[in-house]
PDB file of C-alpha atoms in Angstrom:
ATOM      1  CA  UNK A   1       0.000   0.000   0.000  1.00 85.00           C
ATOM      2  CA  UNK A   2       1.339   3.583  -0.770  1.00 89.00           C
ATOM      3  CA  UNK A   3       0.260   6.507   0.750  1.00 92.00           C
ATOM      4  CA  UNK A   4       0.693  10.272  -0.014  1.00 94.00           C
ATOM      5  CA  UNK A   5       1.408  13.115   2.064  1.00 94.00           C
ATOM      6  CA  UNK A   6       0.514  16.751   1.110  1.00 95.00           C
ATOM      7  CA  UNK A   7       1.377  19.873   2.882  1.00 94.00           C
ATOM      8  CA  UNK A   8       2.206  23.284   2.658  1.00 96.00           C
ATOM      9  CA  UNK A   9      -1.217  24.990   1.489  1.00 94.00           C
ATOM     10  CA  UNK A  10      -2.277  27.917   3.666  1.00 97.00           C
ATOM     11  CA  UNK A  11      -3.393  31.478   3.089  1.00 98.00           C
ATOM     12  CA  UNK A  12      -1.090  34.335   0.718  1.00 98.00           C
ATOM     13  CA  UNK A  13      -1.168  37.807  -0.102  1.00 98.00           C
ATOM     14  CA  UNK A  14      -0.625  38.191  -3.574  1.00 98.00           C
ATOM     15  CA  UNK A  15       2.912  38.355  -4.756  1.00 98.00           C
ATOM     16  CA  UNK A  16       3.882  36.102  -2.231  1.00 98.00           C
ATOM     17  CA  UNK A  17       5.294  32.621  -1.815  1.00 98.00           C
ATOM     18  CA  UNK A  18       4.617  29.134  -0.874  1.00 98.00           C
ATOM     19  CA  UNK A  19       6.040  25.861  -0.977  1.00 98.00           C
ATOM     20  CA  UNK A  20       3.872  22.666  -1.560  1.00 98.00           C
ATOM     21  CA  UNK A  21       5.252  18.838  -0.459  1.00 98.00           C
ATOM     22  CA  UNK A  22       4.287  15.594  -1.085  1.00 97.00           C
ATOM     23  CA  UNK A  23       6.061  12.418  -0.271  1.00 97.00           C
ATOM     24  CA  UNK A  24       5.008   8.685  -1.206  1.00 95.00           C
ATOM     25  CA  UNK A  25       5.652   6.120   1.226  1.00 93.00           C
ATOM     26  CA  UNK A  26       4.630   2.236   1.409  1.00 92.00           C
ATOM     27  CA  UNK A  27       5.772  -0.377  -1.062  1.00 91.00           C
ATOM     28  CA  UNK A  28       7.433   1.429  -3.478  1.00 92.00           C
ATOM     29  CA  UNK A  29       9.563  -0.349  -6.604  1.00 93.00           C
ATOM     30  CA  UNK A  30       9.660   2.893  -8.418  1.00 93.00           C
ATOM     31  CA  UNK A  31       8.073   6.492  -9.124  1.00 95.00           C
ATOM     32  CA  UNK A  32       7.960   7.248 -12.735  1.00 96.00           C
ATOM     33  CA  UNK A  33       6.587  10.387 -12.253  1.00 97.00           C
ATOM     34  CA  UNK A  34       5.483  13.102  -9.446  1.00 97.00           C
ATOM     35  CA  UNK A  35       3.578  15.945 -10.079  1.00 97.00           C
ATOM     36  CA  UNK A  36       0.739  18.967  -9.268  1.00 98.00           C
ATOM     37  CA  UNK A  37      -2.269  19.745 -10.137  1.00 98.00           C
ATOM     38  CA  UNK A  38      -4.905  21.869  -9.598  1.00 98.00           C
ATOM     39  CA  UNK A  39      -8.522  22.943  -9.484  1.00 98.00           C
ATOM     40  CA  UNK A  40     -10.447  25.825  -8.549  1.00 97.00           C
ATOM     41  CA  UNK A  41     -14.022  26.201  -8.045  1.00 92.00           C
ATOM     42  CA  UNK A  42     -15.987  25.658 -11.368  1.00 94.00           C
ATOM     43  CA  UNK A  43     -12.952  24.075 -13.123  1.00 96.00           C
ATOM     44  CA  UNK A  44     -11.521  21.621 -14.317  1.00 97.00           C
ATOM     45  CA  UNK A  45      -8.355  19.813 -12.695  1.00 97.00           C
ATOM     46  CA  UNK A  46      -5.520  21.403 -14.295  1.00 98.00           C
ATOM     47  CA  UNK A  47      -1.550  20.884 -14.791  1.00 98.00           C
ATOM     48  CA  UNK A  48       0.760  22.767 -12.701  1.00 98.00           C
ATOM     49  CA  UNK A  49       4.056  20.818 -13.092  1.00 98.00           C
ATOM     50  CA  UNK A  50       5.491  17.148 -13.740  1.00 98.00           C
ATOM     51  CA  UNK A  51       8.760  15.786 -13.324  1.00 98.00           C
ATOM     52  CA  UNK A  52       9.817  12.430 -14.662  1.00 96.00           C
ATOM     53  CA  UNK A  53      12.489   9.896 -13.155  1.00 93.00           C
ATOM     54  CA  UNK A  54      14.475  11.037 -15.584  1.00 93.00           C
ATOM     55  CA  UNK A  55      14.265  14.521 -14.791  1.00 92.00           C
ATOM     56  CA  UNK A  56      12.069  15.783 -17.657  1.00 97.00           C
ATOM     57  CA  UNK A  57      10.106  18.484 -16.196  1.00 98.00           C
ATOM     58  CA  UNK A  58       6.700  20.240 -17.555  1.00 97.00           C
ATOM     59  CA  UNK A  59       4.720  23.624 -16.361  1.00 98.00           C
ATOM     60  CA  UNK A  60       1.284  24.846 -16.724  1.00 98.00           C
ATOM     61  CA  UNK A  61       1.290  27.578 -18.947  1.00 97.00           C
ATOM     62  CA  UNK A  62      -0.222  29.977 -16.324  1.00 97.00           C
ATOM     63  CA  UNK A  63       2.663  29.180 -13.867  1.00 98.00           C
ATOM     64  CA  UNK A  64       5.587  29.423 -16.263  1.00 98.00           C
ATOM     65  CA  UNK A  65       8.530  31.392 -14.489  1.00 97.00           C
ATOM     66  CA  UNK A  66       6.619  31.646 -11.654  1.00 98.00           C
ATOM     67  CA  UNK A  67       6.326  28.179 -10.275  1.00 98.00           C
ATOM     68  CA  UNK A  68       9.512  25.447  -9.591  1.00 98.00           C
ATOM     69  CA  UNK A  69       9.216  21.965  -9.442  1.00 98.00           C
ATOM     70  CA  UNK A  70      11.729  19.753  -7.716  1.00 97.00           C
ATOM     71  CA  UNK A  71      12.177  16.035  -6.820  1.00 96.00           C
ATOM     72  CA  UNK A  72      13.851  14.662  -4.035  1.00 94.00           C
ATOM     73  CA  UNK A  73      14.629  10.537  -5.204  1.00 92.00           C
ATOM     74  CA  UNK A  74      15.577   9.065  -1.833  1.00 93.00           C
ATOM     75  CA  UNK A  75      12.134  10.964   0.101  1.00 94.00           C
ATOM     76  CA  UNK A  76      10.389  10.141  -2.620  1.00 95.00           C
ATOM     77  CA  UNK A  77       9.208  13.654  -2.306  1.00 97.00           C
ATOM     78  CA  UNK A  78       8.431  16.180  -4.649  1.00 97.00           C
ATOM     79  CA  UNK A  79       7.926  20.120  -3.933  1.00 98.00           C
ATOM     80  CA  UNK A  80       6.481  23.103  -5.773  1.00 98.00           C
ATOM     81  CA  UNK A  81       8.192  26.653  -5.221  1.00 98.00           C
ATOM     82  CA  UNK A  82       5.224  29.050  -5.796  1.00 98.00           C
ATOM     83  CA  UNK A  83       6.386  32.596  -6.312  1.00 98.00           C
ATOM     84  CA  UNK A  84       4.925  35.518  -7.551  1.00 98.00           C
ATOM     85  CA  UNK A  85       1.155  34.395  -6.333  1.00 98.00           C
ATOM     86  CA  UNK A  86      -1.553  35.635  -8.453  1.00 98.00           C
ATOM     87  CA  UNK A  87      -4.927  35.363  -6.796  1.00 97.00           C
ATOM     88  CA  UNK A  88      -5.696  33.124  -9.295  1.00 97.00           C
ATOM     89  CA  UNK A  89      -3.799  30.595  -8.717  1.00 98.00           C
ATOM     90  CA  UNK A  90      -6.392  30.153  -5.916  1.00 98.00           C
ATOM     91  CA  UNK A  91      -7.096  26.603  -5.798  1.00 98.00           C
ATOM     92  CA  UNK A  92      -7.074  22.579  -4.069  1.00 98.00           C
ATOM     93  CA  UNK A  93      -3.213  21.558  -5.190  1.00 98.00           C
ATOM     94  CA  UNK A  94      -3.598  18.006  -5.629  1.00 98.00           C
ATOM     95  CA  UNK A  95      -0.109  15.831  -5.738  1.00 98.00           C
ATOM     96  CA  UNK A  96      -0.317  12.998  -8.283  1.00 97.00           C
ATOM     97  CA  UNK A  97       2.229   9.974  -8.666  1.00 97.00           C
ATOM     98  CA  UNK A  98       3.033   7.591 -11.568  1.00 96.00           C
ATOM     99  CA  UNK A  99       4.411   4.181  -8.872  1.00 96.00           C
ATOM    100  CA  UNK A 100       5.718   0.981  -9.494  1.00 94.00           C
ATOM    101  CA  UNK A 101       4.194  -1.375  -6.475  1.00 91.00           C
ATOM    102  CA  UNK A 102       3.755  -4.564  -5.204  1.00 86.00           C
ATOM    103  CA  UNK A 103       0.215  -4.428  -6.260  1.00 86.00           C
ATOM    104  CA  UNK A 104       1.745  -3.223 -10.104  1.00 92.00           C
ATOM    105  CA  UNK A 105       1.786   0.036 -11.887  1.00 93.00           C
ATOM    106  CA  UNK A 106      -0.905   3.013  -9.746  1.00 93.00           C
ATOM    107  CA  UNK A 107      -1.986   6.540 -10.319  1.00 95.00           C
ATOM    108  CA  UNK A 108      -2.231   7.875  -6.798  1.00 94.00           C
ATOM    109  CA  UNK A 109      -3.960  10.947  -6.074  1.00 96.00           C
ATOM    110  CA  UNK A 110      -3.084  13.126  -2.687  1.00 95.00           C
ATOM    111  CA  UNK A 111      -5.748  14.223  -0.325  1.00 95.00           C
ATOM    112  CA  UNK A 112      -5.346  18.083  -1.900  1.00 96.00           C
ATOM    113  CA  UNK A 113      -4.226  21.014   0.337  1.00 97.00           C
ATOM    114  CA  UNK A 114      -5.696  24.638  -0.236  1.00 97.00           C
ATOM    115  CA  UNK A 115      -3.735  27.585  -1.173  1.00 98.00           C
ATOM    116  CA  UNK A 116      -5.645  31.092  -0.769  1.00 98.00           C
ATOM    117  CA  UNK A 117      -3.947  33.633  -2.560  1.00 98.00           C
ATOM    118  CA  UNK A 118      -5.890  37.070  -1.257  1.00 97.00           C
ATOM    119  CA  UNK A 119      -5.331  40.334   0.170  1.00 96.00           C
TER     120      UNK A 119
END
C-alpha cells in the first residue's frame, strides 16, 4: 500500500510565496513520475508541473517562471516553489504519482491542500 502526504497549502497575499510537499511512502519499486495539479471552483483539474524519473520536467502555462518543481529521489518527495502568487492561482493543489508497487503500476492521487492567494 502507498500513501501520499501533502502539505504546505495555507493562506497568501498576492505576490507572495509558498512551498507545496508531497512524499510517497509504502511499497514502493519505483516512481515514474510526481507531479501537481490543480482545481479551482468551477474548473476543471488542471496541470501545474510534472517531473519524470528522468528529470524531464513540464509547467502549466499559467505558472511558467513563476512556479519550480523539484524532486527529491531518496524521500520520494516532490515540492512546488510558488512565487509571484496571483490570486488566481487560488485553488485545491492536488499531488499525483506515476508508482511501481507490489500491487503493479498506480496513479495515486493526494488528499489536496488549499492555497488562498488574497489580500
Amino acid at each position: 500500500q502507498v500513501q501520499l502526504v501533502e502539505s504546505g497549502g495555507g493562506l497568501v497575499q498576492p505576490g507572495g510565496s509558498l512551498r507545496l510537499s508531497c512524499a510517497a511512502s509504502g511499497s514502493i519499486f519505483s516512481i515514474n513520475a510526481m507531479g501537481w495539479y490543480r482545481q479551482a471552483p468551477g474548473k476543471e483539474r488542471e496541470l501545474v508541473a510534472r517531473i519524470t524519473r528522468g528529470g524531464s520536467i513540464n509547467y502549466g502555462d499559467s505558472v511558467k517562471g513563476r512556479f519550480t518543481i523539484s524532486g527529491d529521489k531518496a524521500k520520494n518527495a516532490v515540492y512546488l516553489q510558488m512565487n509571484s502568487l496571483k490570486p488566481e492561482d487560488t485553488a485545491v493543489y492536488y499531488c499525483k504519482v506515476n508508482v511501481v508497487t507490489t500491487q503493479g503500476y498506480l496513479e495515486l492521487w493526494g488528499q489536496g491542500t488549499l492555497v488562498t492567494v488574497s489580500s
